PDB file of C-alpha atoms (C1' of nucleotides) in Angstrom:
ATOM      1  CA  UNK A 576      61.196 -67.995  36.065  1.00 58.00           C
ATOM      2  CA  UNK A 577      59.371 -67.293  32.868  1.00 55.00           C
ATOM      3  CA  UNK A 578      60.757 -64.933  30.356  1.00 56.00           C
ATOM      4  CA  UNK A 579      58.221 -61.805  29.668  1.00 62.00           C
ATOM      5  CA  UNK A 580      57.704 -59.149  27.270  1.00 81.00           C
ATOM      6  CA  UNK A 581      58.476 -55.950  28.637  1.00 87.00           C
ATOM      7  CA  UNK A 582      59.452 -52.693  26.986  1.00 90.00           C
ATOM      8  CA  UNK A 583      63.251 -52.379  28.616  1.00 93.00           C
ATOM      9  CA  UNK A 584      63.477 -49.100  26.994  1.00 90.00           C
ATOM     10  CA  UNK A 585      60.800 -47.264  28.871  1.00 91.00           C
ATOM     11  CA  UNK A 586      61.543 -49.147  32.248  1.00 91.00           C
ATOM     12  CA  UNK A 587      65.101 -48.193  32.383  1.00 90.00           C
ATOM     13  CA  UNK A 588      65.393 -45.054  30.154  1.00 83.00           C
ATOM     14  CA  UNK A 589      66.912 -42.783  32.826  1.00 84.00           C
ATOM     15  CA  UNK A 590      69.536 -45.149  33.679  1.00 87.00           C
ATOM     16  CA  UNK A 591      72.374 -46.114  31.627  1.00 90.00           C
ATOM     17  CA  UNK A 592      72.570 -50.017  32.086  1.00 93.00           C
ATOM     18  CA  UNK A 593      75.622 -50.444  29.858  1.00 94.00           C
ATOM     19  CA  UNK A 594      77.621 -48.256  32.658  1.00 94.00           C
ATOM     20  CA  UNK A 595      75.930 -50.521  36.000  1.00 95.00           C
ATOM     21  CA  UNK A 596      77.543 -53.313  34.013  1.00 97.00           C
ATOM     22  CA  UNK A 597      80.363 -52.316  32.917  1.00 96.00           C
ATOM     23  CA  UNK A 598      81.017 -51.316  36.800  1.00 95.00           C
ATOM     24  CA  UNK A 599      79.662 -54.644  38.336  1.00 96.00           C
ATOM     25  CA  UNK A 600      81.972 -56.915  36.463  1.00 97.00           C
ATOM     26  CA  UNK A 601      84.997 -54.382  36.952  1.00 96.00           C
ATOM     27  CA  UNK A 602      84.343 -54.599  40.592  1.00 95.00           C
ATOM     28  CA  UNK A 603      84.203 -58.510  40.403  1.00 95.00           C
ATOM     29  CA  UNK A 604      87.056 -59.339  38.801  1.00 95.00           C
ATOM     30  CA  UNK A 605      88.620 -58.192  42.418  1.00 94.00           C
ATOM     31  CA  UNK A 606      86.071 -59.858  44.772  1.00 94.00           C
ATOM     32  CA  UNK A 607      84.776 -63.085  43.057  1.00 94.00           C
ATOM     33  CA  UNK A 608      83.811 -65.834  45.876  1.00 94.00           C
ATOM     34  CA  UNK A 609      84.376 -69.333  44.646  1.00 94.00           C
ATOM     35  CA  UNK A 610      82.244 -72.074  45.411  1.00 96.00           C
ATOM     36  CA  UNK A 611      82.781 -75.345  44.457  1.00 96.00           C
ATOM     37  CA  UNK A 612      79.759 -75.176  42.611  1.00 97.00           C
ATOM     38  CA  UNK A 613      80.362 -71.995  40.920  1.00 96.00           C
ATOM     39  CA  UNK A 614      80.888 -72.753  36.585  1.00 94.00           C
ATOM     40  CA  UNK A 615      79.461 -76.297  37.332  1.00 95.00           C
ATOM     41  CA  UNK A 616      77.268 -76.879  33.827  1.00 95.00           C
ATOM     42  CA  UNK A 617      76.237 -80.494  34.964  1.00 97.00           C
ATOM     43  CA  UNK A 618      72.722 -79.731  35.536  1.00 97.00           C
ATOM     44  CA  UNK A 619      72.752 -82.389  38.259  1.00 98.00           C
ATOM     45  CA  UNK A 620      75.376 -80.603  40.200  1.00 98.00           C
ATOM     46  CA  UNK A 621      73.545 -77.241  39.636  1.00 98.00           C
ATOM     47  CA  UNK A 622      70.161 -78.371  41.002  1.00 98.00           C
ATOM     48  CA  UNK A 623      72.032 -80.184  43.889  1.00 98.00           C
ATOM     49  CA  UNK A 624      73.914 -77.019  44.894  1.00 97.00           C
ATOM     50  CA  UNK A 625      70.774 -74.789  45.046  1.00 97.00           C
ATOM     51  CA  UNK A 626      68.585 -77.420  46.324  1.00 97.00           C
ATOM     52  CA  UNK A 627      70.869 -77.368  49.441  1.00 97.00           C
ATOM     53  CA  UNK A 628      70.969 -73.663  49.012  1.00 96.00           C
ATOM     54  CA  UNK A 629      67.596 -73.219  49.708  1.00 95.00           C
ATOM     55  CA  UNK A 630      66.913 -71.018  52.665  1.00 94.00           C
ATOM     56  CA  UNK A 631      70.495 -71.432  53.888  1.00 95.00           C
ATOM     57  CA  UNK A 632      73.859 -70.221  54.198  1.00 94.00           C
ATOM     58  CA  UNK A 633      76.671 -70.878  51.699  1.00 95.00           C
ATOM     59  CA  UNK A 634      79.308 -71.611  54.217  1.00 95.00           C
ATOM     60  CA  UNK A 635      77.185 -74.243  55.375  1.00 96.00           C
ATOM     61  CA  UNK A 636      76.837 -76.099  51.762  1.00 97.00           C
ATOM     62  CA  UNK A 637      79.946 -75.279  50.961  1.00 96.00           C
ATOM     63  CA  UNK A 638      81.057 -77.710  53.981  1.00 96.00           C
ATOM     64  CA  UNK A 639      79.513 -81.151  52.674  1.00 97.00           C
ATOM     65  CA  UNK A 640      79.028 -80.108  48.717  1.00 97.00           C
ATOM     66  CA  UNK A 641      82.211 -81.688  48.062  1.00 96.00           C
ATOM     67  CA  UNK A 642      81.747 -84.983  49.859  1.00 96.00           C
ATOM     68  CA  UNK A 643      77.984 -85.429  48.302  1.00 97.00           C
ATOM     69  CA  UNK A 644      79.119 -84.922  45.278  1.00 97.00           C
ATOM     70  CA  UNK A 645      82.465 -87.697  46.226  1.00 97.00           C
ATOM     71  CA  UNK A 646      79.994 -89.977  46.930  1.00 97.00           C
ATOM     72  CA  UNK A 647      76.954 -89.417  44.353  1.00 97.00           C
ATOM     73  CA  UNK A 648      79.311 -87.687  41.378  1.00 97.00           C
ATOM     74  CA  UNK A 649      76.207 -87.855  39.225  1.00 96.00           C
ATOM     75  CA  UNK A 650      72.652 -88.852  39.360  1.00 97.00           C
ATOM     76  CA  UNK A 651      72.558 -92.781  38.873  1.00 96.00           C
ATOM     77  CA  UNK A 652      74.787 -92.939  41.777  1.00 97.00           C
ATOM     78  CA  UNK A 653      71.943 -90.992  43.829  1.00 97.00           C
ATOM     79  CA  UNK A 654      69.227 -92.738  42.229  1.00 96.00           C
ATOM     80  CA  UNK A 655      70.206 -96.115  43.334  1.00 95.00           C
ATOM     81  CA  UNK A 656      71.204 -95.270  47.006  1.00 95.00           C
ATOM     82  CA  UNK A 657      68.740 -95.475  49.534  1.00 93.00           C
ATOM     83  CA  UNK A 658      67.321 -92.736  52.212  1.00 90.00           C
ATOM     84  CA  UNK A 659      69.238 -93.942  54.846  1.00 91.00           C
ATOM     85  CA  UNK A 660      73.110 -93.275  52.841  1.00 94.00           C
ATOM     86  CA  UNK A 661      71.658 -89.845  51.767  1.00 95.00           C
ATOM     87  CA  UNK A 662      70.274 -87.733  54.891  1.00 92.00           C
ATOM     88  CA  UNK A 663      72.667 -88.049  57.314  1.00 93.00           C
ATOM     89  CA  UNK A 664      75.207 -86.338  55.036  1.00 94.00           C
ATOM     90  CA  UNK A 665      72.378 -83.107  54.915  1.00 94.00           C
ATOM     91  CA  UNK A 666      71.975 -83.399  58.644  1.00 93.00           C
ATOM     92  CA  UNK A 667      73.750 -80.557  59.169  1.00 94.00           C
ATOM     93  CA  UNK A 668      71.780 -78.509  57.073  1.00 95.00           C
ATOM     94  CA  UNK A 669      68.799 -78.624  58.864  1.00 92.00           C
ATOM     95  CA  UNK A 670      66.743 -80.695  56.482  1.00 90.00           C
ATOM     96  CA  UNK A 671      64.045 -82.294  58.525  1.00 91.00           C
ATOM     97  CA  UNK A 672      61.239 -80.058  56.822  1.00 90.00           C
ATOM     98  CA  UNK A 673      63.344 -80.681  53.232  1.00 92.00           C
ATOM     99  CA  UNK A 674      64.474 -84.364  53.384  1.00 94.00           C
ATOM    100  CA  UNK A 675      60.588 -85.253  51.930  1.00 94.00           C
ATOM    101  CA  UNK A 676      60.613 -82.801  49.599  1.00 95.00           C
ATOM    102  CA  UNK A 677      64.279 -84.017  48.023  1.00 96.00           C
ATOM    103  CA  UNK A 678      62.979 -87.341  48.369  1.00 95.00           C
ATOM    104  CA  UNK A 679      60.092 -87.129  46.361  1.00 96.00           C
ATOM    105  CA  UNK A 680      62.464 -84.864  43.846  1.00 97.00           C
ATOM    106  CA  UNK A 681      64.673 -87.725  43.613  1.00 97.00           C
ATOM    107  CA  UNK A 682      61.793 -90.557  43.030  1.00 96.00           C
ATOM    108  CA  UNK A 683      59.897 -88.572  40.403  1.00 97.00           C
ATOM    109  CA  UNK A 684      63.332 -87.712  38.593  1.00 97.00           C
ATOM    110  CA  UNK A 685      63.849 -92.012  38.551  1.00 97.00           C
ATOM    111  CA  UNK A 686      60.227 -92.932  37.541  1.00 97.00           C
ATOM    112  CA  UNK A 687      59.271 -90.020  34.767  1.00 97.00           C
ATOM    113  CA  UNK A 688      62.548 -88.882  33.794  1.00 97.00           C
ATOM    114  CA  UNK A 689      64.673 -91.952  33.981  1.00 96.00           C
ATOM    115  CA  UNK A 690      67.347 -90.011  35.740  1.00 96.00           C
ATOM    116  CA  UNK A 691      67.479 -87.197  33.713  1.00 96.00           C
ATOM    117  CA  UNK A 692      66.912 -84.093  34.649  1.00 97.00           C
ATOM    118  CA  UNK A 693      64.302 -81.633  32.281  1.00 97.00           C
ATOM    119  CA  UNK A 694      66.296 -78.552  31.547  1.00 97.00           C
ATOM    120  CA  UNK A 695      62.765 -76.583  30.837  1.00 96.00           C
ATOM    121  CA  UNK A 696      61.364 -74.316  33.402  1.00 97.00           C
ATOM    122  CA  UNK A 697      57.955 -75.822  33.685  1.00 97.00           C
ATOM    123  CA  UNK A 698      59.489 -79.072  34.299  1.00 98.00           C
ATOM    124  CA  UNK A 699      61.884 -78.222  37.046  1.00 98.00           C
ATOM    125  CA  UNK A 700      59.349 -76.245  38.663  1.00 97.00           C
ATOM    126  CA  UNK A 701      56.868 -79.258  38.971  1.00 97.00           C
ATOM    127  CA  UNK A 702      59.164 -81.567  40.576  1.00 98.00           C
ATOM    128  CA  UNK A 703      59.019 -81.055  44.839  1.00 97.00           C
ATOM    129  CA  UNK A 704      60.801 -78.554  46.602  1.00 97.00           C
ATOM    130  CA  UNK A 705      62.202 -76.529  43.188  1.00 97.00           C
ATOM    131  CA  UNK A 706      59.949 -73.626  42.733  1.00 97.00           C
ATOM    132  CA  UNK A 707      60.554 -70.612  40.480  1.00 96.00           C
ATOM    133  CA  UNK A 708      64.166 -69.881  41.737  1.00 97.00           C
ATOM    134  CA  UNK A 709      66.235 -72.947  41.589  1.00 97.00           C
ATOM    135  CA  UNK A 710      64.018 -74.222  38.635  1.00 98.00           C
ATOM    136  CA  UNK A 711      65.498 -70.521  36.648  1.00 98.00           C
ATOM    137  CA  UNK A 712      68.574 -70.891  38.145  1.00 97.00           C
ATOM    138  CA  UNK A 713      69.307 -74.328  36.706  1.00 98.00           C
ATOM    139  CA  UNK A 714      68.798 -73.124  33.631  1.00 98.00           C
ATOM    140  CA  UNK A 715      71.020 -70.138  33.756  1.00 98.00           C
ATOM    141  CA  UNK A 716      73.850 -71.164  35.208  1.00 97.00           C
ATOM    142  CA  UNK A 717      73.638 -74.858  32.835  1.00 97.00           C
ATOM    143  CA  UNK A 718      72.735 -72.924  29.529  1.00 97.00           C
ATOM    144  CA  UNK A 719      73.318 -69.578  30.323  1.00 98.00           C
ATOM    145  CA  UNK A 720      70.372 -68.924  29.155  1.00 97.00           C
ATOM    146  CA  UNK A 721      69.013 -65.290  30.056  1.00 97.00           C
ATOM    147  CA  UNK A 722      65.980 -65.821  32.034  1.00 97.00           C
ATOM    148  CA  UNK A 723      64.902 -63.289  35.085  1.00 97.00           C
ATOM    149  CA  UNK A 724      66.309 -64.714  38.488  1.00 97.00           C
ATOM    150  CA  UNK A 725      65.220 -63.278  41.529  1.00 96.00           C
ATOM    151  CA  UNK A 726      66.583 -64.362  45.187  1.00 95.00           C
ATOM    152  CA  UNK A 727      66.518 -62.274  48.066  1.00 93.00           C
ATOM    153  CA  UNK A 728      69.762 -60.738  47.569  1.00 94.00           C
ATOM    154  CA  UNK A 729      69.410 -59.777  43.927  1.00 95.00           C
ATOM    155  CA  UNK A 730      65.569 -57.973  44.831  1.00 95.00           C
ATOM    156  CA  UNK A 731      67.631 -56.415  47.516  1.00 94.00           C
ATOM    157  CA  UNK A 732      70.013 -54.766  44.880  1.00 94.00           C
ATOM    158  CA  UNK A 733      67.599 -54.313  42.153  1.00 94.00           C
ATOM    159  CA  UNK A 734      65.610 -52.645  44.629  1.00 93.00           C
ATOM    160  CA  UNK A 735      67.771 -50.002  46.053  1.00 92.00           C
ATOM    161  CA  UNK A 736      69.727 -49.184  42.804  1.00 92.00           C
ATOM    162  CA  UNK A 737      66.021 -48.598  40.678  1.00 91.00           C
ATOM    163  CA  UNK A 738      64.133 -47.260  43.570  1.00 88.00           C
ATOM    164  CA  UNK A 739      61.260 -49.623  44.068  1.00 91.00           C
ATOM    165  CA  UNK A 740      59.963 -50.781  47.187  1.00 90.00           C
ATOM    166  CA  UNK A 741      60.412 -53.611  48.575  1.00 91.00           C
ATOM    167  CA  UNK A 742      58.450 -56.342  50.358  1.00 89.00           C
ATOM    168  CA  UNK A 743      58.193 -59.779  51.418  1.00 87.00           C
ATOM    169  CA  UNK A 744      56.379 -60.873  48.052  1.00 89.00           C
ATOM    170  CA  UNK A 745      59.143 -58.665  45.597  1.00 93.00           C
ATOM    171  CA  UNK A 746      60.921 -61.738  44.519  1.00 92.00           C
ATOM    172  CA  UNK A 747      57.451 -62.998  42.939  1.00 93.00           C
ATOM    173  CA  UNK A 748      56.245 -59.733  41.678  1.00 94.00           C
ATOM    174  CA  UNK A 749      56.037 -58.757  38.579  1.00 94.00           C
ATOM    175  CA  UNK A 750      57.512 -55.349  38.825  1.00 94.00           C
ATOM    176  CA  UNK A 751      60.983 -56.909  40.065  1.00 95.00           C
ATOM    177  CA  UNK A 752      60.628 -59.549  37.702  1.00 95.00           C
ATOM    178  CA  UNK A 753      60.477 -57.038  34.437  1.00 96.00           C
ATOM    179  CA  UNK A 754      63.613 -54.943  35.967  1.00 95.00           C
ATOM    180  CA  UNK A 755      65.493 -57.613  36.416  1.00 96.00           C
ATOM    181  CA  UNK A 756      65.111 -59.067  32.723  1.00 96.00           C
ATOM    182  CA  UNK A 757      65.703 -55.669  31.585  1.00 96.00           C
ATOM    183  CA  UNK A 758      68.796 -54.836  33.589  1.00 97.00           C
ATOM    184  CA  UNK A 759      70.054 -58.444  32.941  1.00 97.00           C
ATOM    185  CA  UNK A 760      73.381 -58.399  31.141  1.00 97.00           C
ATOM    186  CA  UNK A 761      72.542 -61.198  27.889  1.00 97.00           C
ATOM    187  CA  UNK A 762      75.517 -61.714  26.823  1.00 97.00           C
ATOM    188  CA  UNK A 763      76.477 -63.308  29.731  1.00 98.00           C
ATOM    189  CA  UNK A 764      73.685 -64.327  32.285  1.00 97.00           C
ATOM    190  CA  UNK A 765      75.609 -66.790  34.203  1.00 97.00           C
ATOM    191  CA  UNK A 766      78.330 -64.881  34.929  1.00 97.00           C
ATOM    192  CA  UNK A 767      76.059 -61.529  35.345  1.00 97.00           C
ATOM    193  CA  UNK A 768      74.144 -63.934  38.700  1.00 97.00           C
ATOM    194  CA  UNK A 769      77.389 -64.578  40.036  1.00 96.00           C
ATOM    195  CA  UNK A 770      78.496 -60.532  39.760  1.00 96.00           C
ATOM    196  CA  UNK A 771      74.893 -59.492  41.456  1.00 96.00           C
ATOM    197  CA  UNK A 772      74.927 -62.240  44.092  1.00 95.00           C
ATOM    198  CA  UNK A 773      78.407 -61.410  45.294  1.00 95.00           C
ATOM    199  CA  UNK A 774      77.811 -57.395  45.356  1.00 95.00           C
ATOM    200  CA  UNK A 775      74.876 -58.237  47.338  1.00 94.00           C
ATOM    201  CA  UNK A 776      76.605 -60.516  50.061  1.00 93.00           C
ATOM    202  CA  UNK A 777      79.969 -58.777  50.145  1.00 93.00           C
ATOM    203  CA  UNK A 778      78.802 -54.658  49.389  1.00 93.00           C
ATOM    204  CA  UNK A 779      75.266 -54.006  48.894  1.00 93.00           C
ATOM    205  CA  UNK A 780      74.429 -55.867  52.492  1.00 92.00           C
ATOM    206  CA  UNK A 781      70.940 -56.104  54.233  1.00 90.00           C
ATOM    207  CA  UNK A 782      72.191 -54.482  57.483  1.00 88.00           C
ATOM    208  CA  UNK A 783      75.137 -51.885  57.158  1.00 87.00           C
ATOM    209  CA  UNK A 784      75.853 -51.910  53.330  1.00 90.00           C
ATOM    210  CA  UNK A 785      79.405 -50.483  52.486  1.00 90.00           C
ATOM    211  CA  UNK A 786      77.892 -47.710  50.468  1.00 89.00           C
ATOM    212  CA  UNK A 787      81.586 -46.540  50.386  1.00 89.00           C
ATOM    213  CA  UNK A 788      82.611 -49.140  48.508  1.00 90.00           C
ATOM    214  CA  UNK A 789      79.869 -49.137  46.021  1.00 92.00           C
ATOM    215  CA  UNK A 790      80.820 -47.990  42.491  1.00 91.00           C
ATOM    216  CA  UNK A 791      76.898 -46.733  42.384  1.00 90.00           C
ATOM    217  CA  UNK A 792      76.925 -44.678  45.282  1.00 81.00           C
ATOM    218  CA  UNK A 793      76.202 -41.348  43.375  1.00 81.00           C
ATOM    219  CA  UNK A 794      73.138 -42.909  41.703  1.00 83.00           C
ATOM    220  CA  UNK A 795      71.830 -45.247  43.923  1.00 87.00           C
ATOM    221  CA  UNK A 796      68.107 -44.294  44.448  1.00 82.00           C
ATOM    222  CA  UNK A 797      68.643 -45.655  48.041  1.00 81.00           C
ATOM    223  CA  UNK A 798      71.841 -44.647  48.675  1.00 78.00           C
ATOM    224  CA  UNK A 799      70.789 -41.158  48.159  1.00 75.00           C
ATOM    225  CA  UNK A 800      67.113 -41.052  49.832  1.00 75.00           C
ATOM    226  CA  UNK A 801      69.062 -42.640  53.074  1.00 71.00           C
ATOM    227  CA  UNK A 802      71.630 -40.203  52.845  1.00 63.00           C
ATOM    228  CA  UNK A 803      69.257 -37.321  52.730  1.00 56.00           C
ATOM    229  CA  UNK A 804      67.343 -38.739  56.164  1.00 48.00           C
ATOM    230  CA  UNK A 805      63.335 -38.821  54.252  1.00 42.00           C
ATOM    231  CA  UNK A 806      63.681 -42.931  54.813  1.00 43.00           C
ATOM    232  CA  UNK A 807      64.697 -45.703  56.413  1.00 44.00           C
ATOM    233  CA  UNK A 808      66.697 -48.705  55.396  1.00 46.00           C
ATOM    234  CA  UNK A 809      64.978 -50.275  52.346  1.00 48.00           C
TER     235      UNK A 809
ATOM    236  C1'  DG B 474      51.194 -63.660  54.236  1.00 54.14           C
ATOM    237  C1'  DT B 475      53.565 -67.281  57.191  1.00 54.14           C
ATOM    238  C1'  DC B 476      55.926 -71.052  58.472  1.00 54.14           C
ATOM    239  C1'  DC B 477      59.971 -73.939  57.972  1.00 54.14           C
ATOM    240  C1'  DC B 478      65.523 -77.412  60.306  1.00 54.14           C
ATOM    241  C1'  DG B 479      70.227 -76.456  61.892  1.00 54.14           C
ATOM    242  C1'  DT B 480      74.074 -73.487  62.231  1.00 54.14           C
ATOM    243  C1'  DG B 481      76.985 -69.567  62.974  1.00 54.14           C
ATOM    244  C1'  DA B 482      77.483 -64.741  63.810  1.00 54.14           C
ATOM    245  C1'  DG B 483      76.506 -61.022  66.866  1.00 54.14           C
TER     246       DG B 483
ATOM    247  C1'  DC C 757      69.873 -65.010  73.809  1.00 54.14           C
ATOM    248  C1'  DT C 758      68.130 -63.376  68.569  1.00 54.14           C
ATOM    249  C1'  DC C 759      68.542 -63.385  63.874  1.00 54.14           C
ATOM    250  C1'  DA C 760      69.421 -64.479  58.995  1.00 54.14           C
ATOM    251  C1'  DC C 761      70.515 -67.836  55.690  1.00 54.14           C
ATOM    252  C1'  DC C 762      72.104 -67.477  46.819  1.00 54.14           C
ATOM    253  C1'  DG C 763      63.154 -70.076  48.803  1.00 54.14           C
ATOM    254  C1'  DG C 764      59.194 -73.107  48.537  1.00 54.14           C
ATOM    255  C1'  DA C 765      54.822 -74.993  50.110  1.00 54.14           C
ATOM    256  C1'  DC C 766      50.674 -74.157  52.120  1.00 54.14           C
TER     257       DC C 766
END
DNA sequence: GTCCCGTGAG
DNA sequence: CTCACCGGAC
């Protein structure tokens, strides 16, 4: 996701941002999920791990991460097997509208990058099935480099803490986009991902979030505008 | 905006 | 049975 110039000040002058993450990582520290994946910098690994994270559920990666990555531990390895070794370990996944898409990833990455893989975000994002999330998420969690990263989870979150609305098309907007970059911790922006993507599974939930438990319950725009009965769940 | 394979949870 | 899943292509 591409970096842009916004004036942080003016987006996020009522809120104190040094206090949401101060808060965030104090609540982590207690409720980290590991994933084998999780502090992998081998950009390989990364882009495997969110390539099978696309559109489904971490338990299920989490189940045959491991033995991909026993039996391709780094790109050659995958580079030189053929399609029939490959899918029937991501069976399981439900890849039959993916397994083209990963194929073509894994030709283009043998003929134009010689099995490297481009850490620049108009690279990644060319090459089939990586679009603006895994191609920014690469990058962040190989370089921790502080880029805007928006999933479903963390527009859920930045949406009800800052109040905007949210819609199908948030996680391309450009709205969500310039709050995220702005209430992005920089020192840390791997680490910051992990903190957001865990408070969003485990507390900040679609359905029945454990407002309870949430450190931002007093100023959470939709914590608040629920409690009060003017709206729905957001 | 809308569809998308399998799986597990409810 | 329905629904969502650390999104991307069309």
């Amino acid at each position: 996701m591409k970096k842009t110039s916004v004036n942080c000040k003016a987006l996020l002058d009522e809120f104190n941002v040094k206090y949401f993450h101060e808060k965030l990582f104090s609540w982590w520290k207690d409720h980290k999920r590991v994933y084998p994946w999780r502090f992998e910098k081998d950009p390989y690994k990364v882009l495997i791990a969110e390539t099978f994270l696309h559109r489904t559920n971490s338990s299920q990666v989490e189940k045959i991460y491991k033995d991909f990555i026993k039996k391709f531990p780094e790109i050659k390895s995958l580079l030189k097997a053929k399609k029939e070794e490959i899918l029937p370990l991501l069976q399981s996944l439900g890849w039959r509208w993916r397994q083209e898409l990963f194929n073509k990833m894994i030709l283009i990455l043998r003929e134009k990058y010689g099995g490297n893989i481009p850490l620049n975000y108009k690279e990644l994002k060319s090459l089939p099935g990586i679009g603006d999330y895994i191609a920014a998420a690469v990058i962040i969690f190989t370089l921790n480099t502080p880029l805007p990263l928006l999933d479903s989870n963390i527009v859920r979150v930045t949406g009800r803490l800052f109040c905007l609305k949210i819609t199908d098309s948030s996680r391309r907007s450009r709205l969500f986009r310039d709050y995220i970059y702005c209430f992005l911790y920089k020192n840390d922006p791997r680490v910051f991902y992990y903190v957001l993507i865990d408070f969003a599974a485990l507390v900040c939930k679609p359905k029945n979030p454990d407002c309870n438990k949430c450190p931002f319950e007093n100023i959470c725009c939709f914590y608040n505008r629920h409690r009060e009965g003017s709206h729905g769940i957001n």
